[in-house]
PDB file of C-alpha atoms in Angstrom:
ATOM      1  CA  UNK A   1     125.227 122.049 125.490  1.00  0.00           C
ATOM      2  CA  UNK A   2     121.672 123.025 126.605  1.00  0.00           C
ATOM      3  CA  UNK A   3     121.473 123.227 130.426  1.00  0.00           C
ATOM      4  CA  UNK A   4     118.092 121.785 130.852  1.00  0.00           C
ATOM      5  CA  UNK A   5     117.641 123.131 134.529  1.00  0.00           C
ATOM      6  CA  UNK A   6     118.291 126.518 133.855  1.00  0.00           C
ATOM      7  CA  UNK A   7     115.649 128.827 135.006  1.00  0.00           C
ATOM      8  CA  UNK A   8     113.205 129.693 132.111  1.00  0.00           C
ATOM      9  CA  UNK A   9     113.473 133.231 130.260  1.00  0.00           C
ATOM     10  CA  UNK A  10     111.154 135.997 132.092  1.00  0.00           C
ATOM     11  CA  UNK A  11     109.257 136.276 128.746  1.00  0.00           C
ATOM     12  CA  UNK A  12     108.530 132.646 128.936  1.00  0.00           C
ATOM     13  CA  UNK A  13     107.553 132.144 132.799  1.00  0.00           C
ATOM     14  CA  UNK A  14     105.044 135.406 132.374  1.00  0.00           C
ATOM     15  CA  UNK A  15     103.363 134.038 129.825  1.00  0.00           C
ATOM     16  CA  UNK A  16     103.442 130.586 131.007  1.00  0.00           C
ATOM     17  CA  UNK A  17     100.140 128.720 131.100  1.00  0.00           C
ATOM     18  CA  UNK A  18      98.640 125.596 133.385  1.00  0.00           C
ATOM     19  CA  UNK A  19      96.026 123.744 131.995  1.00  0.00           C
ATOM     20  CA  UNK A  20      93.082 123.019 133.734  1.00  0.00           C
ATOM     21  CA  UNK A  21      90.489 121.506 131.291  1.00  0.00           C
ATOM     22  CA  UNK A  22      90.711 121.592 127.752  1.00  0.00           C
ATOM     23  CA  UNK A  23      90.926 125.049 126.550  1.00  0.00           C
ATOM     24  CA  UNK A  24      91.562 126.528 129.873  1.00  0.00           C
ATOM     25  CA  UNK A  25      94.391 127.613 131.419  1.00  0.00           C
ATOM     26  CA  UNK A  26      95.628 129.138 134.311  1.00  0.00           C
ATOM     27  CA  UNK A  27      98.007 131.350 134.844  1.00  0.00           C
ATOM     28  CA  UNK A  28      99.420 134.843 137.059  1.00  0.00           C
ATOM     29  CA  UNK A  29     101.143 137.975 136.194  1.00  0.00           C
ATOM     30  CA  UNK A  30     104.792 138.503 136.145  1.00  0.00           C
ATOM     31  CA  UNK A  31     106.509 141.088 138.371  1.00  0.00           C
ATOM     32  CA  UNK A  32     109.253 141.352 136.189  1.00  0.00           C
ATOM     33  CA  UNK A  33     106.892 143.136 133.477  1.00  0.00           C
ATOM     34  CA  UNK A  34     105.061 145.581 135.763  1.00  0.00           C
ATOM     35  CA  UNK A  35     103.934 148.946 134.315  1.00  0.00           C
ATOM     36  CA  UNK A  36     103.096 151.695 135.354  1.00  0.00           C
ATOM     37  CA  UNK A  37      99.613 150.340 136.295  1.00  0.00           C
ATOM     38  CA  UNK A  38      98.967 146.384 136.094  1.00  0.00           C
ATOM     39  CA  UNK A  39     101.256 144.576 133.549  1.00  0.00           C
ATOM     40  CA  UNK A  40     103.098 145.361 130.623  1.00  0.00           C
ATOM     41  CA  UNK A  41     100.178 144.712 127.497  1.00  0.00           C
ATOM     42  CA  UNK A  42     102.805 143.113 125.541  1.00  0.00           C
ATOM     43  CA  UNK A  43     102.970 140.484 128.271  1.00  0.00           C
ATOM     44  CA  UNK A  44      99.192 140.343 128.096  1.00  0.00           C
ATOM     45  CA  UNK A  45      98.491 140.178 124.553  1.00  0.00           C
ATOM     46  CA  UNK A  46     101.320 137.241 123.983  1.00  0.00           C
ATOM     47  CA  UNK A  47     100.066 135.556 126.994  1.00  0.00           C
ATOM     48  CA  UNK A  48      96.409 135.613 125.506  1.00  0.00           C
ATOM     49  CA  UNK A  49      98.193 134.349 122.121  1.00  0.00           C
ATOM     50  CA  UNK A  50     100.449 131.683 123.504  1.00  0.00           C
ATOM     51  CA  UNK A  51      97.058 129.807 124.616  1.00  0.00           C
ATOM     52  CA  UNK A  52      95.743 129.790 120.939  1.00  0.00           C
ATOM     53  CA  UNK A  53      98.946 128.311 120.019  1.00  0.00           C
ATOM     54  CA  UNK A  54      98.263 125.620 123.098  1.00  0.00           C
ATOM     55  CA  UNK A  55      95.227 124.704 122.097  1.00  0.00           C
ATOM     56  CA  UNK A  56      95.016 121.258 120.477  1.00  0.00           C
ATOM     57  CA  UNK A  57      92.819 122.011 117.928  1.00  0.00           C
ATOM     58  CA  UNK A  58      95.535 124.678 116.789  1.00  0.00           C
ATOM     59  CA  UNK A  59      95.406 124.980 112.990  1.00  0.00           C
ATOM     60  CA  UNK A  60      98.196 126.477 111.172  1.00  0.00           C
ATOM     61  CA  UNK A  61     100.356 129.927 112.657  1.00  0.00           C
ATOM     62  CA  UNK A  62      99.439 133.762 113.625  1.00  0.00           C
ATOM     63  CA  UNK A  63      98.082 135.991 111.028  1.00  0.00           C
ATOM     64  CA  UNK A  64      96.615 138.305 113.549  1.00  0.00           C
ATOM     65  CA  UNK A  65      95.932 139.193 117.159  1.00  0.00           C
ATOM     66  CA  UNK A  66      93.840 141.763 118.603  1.00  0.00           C
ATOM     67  CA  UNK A  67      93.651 142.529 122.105  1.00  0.00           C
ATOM     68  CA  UNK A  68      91.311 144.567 123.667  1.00  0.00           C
ATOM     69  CA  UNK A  69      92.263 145.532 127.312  1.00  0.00           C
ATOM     70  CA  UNK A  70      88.914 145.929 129.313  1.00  0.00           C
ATOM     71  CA  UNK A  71      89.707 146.660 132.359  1.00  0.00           C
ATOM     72  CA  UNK A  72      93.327 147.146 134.107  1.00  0.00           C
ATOM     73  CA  UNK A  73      94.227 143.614 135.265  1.00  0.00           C
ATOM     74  CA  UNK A  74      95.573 143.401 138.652  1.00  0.00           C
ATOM     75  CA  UNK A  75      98.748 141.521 140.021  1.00  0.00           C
ATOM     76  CA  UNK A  76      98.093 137.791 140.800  1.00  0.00           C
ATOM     77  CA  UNK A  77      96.145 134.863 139.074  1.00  0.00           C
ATOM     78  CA  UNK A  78      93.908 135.173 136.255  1.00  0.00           C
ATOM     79  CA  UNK A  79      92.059 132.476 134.178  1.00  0.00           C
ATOM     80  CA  UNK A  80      92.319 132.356 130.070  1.00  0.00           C
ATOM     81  CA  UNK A  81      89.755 130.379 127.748  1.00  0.00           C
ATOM     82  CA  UNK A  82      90.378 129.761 124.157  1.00  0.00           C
ATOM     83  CA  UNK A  83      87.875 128.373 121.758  1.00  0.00           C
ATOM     84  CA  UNK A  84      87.915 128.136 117.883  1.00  0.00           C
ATOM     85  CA  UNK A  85      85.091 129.597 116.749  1.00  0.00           C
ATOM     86  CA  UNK A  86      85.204 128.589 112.798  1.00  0.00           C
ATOM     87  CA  UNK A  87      87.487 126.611 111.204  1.00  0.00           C
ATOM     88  CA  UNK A  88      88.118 126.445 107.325  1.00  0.00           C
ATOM     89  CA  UNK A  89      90.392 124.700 105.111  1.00  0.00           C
ATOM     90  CA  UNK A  90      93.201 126.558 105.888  1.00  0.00           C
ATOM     91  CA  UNK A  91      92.190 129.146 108.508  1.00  0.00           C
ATOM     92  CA  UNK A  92      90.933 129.514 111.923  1.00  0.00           C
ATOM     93  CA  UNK A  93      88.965 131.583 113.709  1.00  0.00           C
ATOM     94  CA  UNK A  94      89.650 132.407 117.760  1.00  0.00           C
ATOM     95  CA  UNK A  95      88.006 133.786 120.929  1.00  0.00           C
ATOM     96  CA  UNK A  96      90.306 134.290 123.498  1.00  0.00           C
ATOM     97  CA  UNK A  97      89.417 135.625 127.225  1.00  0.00           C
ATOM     98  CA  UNK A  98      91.451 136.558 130.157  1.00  0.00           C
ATOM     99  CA  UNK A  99      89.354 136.392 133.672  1.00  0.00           C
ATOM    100  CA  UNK A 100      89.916 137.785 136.741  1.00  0.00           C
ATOM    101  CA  UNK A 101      87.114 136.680 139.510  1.00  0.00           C
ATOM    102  CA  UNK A 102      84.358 137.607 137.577  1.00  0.00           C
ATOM    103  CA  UNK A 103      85.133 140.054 135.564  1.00  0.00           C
ATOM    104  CA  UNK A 104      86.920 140.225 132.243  1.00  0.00           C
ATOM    105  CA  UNK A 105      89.781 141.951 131.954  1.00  0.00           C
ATOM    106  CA  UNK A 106      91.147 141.349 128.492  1.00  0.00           C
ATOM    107  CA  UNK A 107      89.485 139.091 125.736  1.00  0.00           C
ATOM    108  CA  UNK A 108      91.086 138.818 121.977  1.00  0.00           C
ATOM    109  CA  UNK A 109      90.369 137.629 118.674  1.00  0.00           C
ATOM    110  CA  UNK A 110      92.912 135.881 116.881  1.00  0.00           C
ATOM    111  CA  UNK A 111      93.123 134.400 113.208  1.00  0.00           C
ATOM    112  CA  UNK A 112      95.599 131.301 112.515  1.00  0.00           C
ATOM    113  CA  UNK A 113      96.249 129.965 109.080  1.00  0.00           C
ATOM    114  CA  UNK A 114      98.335 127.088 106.980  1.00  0.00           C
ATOM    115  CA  UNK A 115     100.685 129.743 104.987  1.00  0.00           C
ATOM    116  CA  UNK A 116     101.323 128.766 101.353  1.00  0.00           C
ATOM    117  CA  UNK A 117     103.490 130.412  98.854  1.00  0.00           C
ATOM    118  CA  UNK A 118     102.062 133.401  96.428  1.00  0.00           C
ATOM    119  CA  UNK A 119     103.777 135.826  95.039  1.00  0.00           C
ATOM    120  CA  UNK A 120     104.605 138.094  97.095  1.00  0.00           C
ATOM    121  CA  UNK A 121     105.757 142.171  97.367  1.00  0.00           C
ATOM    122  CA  UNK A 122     106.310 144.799 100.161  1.00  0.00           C
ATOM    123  CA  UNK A 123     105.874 148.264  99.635  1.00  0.00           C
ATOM    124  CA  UNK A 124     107.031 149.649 102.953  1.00  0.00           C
ATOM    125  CA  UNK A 125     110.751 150.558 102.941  1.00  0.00           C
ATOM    126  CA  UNK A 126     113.246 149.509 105.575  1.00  0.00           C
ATOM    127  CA  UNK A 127     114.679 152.743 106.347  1.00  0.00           C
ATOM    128  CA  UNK A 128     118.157 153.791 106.060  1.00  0.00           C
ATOM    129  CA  UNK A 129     119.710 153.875 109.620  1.00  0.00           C
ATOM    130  CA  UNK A 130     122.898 152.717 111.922  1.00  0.00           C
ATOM    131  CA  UNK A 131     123.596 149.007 112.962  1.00  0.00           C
ATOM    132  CA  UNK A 132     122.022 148.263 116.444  1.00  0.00           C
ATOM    133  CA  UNK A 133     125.951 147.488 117.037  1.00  0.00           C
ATOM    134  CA  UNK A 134     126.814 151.356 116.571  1.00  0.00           C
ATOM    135  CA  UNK A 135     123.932 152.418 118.981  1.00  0.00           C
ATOM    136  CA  UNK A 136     123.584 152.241 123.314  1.00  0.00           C
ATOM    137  CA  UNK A 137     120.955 150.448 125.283  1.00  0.00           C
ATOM    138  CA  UNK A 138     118.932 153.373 126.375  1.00  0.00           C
ATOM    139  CA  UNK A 139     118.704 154.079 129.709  1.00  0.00           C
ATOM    140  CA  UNK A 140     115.488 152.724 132.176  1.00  0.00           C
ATOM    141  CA  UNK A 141     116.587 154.677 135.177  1.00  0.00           C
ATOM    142  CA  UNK A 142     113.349 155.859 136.274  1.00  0.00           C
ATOM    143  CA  UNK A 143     111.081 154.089 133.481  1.00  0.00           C
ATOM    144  CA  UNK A 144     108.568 150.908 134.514  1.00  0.00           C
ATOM    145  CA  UNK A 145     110.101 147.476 134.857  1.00  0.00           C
ATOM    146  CA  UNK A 146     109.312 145.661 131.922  1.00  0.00           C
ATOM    147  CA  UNK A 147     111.245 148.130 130.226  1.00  0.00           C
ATOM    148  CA  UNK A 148     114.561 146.422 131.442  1.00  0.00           C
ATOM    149  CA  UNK A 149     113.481 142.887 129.727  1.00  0.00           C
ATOM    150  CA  UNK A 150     114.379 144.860 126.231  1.00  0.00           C
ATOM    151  CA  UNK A 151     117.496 146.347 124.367  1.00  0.00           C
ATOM    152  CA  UNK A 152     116.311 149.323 123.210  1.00  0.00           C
ATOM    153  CA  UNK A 153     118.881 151.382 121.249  1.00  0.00           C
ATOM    154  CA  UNK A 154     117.019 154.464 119.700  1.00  0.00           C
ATOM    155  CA  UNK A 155     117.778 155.826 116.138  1.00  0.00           C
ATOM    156  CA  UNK A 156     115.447 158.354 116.711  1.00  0.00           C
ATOM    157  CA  UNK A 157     112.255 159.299 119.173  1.00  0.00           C
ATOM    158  CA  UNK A 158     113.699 158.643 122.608  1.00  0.00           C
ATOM    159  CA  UNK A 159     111.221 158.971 125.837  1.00  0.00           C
ATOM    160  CA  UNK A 160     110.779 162.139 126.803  1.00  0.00           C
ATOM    161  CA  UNK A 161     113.243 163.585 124.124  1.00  0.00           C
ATOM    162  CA  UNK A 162     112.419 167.102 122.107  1.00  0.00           C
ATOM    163  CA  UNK A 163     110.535 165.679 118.975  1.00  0.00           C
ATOM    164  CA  UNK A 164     112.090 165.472 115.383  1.00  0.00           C
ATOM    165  CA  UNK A 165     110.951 168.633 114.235  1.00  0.00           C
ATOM    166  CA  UNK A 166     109.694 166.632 110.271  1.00  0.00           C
ATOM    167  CA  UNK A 167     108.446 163.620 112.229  1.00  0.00           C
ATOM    168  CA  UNK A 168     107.565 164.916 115.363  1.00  0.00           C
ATOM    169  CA  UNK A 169     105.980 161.842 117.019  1.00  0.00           C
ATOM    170  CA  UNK A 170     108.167 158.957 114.822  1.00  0.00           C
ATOM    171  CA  UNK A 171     110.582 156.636 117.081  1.00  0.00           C
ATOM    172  CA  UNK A 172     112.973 153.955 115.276  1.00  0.00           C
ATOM    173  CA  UNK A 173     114.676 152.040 117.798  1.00  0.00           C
ATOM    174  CA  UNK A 174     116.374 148.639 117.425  1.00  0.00           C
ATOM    175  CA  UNK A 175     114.873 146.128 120.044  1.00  0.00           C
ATOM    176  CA  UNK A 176     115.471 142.426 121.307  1.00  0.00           C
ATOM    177  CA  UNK A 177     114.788 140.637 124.962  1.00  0.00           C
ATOM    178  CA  UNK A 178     116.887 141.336 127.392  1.00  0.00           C
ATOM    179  CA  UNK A 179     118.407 138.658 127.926  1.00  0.00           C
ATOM    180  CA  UNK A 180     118.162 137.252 124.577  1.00  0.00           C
ATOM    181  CA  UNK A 181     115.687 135.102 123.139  1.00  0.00           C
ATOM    182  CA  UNK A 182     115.375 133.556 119.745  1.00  0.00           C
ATOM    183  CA  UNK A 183     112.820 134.837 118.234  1.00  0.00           C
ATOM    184  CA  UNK A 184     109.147 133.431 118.083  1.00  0.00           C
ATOM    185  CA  UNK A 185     105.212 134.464 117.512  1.00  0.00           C
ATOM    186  CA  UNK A 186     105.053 135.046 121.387  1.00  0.00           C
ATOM    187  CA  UNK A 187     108.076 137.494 122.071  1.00  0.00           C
ATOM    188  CA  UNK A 188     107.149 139.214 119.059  1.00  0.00           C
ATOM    189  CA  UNK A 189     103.406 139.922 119.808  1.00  0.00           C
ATOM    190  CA  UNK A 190     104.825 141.232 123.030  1.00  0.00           C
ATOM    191  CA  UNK A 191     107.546 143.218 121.745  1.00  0.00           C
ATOM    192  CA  UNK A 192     105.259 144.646 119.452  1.00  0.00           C
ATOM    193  CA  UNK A 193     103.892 146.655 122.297  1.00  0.00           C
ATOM    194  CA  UNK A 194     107.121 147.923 123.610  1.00  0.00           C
ATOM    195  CA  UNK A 195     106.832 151.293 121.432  1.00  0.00           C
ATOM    196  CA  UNK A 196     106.122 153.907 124.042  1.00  0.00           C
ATOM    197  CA  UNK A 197     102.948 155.948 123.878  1.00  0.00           C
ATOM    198  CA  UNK A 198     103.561 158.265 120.701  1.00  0.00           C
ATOM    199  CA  UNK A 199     102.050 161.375 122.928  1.00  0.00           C
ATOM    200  CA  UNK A 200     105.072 160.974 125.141  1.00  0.00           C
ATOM    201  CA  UNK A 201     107.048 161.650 122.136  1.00  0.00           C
ATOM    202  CA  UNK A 202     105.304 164.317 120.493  1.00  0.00           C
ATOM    203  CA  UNK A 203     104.609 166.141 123.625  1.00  0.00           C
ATOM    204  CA  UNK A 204     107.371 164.988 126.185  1.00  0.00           C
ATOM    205  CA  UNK A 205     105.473 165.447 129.356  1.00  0.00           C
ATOM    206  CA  UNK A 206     103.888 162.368 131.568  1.00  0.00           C
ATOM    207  CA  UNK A 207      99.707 162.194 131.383  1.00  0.00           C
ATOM    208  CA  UNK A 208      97.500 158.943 131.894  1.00  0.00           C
ATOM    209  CA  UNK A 209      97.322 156.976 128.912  1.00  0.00           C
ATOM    210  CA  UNK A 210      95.976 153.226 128.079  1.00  0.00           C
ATOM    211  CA  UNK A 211      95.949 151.130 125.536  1.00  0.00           C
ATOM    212  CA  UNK A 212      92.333 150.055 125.052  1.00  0.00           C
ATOM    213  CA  UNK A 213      93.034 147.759 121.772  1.00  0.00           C
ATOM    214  CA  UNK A 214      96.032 146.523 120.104  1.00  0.00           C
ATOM    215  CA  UNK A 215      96.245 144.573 116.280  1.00  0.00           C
ATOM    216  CA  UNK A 216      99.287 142.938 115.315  1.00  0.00           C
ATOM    217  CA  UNK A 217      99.678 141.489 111.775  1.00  0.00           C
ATOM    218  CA  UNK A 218     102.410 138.773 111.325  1.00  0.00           C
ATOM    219  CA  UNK A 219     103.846 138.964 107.945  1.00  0.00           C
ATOM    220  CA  UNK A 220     106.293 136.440 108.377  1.00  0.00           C
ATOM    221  CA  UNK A 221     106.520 132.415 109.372  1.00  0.00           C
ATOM    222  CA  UNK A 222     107.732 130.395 112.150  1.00  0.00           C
ATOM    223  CA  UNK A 223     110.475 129.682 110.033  1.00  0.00           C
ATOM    224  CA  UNK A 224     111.810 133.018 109.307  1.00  0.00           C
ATOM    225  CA  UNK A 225     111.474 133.960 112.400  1.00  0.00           C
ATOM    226  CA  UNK A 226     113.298 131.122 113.764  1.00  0.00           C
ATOM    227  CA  UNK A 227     116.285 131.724 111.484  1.00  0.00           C
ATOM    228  CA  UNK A 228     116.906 135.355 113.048  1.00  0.00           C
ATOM    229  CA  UNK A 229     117.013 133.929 116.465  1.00  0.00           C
ATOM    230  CA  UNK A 230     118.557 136.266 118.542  1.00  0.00           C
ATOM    231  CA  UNK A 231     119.610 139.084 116.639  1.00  0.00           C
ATOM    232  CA  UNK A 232     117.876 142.511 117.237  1.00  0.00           C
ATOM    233  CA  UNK A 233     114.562 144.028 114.961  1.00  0.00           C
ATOM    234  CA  UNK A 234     114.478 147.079 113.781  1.00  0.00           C
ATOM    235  CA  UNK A 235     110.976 148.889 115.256  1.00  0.00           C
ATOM    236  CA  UNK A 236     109.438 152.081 113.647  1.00  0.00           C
ATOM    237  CA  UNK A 237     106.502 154.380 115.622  1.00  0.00           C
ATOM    238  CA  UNK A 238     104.489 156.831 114.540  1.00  0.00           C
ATOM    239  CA  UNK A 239     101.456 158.102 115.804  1.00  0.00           C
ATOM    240  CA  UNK A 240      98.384 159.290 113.433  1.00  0.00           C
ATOM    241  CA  UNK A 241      96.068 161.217 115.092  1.00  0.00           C
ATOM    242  CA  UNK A 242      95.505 162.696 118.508  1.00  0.00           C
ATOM    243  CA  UNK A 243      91.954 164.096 119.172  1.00  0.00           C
ATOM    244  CA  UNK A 244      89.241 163.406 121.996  1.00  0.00           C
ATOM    245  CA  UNK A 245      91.001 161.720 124.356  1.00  0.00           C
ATOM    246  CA  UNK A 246      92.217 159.112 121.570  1.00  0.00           C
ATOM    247  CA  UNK A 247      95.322 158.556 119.666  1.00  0.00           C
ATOM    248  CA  UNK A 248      96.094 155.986 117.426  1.00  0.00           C
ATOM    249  CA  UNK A 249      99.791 154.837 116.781  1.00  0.00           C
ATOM    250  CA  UNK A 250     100.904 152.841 114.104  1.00  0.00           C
ATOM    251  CA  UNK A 251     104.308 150.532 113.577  1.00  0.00           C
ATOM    252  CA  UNK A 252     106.559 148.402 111.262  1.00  0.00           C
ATOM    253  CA  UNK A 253     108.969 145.618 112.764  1.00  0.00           C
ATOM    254  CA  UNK A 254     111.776 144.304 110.250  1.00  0.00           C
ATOM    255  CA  UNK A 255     114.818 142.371 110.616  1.00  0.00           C
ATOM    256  CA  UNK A 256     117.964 143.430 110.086  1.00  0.00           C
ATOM    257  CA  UNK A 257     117.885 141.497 106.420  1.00  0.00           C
ATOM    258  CA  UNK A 258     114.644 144.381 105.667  1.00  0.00           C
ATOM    259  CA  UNK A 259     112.490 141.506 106.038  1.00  0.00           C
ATOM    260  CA  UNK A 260     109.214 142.832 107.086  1.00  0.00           C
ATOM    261  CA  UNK A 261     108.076 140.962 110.017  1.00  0.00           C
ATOM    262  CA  UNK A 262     105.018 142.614 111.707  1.00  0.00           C
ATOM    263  CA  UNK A 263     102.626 145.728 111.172  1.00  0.00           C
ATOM    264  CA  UNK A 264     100.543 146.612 114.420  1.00  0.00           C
ATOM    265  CA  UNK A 265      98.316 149.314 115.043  1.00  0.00           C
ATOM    266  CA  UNK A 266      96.493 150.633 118.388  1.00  0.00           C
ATOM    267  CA  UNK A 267      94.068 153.086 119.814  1.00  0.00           C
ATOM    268  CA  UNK A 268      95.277 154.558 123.508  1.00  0.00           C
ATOM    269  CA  UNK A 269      93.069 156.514 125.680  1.00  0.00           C
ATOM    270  CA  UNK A 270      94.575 159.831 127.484  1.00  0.00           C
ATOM    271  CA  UNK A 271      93.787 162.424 129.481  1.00  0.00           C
ATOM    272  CA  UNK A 272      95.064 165.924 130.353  1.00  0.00           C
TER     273      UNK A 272
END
């Protein structure tokens, strides 16, 4: 039996939206997903998403997101805006802008389609490792909050571990909310942020880092993601180049079936 008055998950109530004219929303951040500075991006990017998929003129589900984080965004209200910009047949263009007084803060462009079915292939490989079952929740002792709203049990590439010596900045770690949550577009455009800065694994020592833009690709459909529900994904990190104050870090996100569910790819400031 569903309890209707129980409290809503901390996923949903930080990315919870209040309408306040059509296409605008308001809304605050969550202290449950603090970072180490402002919010947890995950938190930011799904919130940004969830008001595409509010939006009445919605068309279709997620293809893509990109979020570009322009500023940190500090604890409190913000304002969010969403506007199609083109709509086609079967696909939709989005603007999407977080406010805070004045100034932006975060703004993303998202891409929503009716799916159809083609034939279809993957060429990634889910890789060969231990049930989530065999593994232990890592530890957060000492790590930012929003890490303790996720399961993480690590394969490989812990925080602050010595790096694989082969694959020296490559995590695999099976994830899920913490408590659970059936899986949807939201909690996995968050979760798709929850791999930890790859410099932090390739050189385990804290500097200041920050995600300036973050693209997630959604491979699969509502459906399929409705029918794993609550059962953990199977995340895999790896960072590609570090240079200039920039790296870039890339990432896979499959079920445990070795469905491919998500590719997303970022570009993270850091300094020495």
């Amino acid at each position: 039996m569903t309890d209707n008055n129980a409290p809503a998950h901390p996923l949903d109530q930080a990315v919870a939206l209040t309408p306040i004219n059509t296409g605008q929303w308001q809304g605050a951040t969550s202290p449950a997903y603090a970072n180490m500075v402002g919010p947890f991006g995950g938190t930011t990017g799904a919130t940004l998403l969830n008001a595409v998929l509010s939006h009445e003129e919605l068309l279709g589900e997620p293809v893509s997101l990109t979020v570009n984080f322009a500023a940190p965004v500090a604890d409190g209200g913000f304002e969010v805006s969403a506007r199609p910009v083109r709509t086609n047949r079967n696909s939709q263009h989005w603007w999407v802008e977080m406010v805070q007084g004045d100034e932006t803060v975060a703004f993303a462009t998202a891409v929503t389609a009716r799916r159809r079915e083609t034939w279809a292939s993957t060429e990634s490989a889910f890789p060969d490792v231990p049930p989530a079952a065999d593994l232990s929740d890592a530890s957060k002792e000492g790590r930012p909050k929003w890490t303790r709203n996720y399961d993480m049990r690590f394969v490989d590439g812990e925080l602050m571990k010595e790096p694989h010596p082969d694959y020296p900045s490559r995590s695999r770690v099976w994830l899920r909310d913490q408590p659970a949550r059936a899986l949807d577009f939201v909690s996995l455009s968050a979760l798709c942020d929850a791999f930890f800065p790859r410099i932090y694994i390739r050189r385990p020592k804290l500097v200041p880092i920050g995600t300036v833009s973050l693209t997630t690709y959604f491979h699969a459909n509502g459906e399929q993601l409705a029918a794993i529900g609550e059962a953990p994904v199977l995340g895999v990190a790896s960072a590609n180049h570090f240079g200039q104050g920039f790296f870039d870090q890339s990432a896979e996100v499959w079920s445990q079936g070795g469905e491919l569910l998500a590719t997303t790819h970022q570009v993270v400031y850091f300094k020495e």
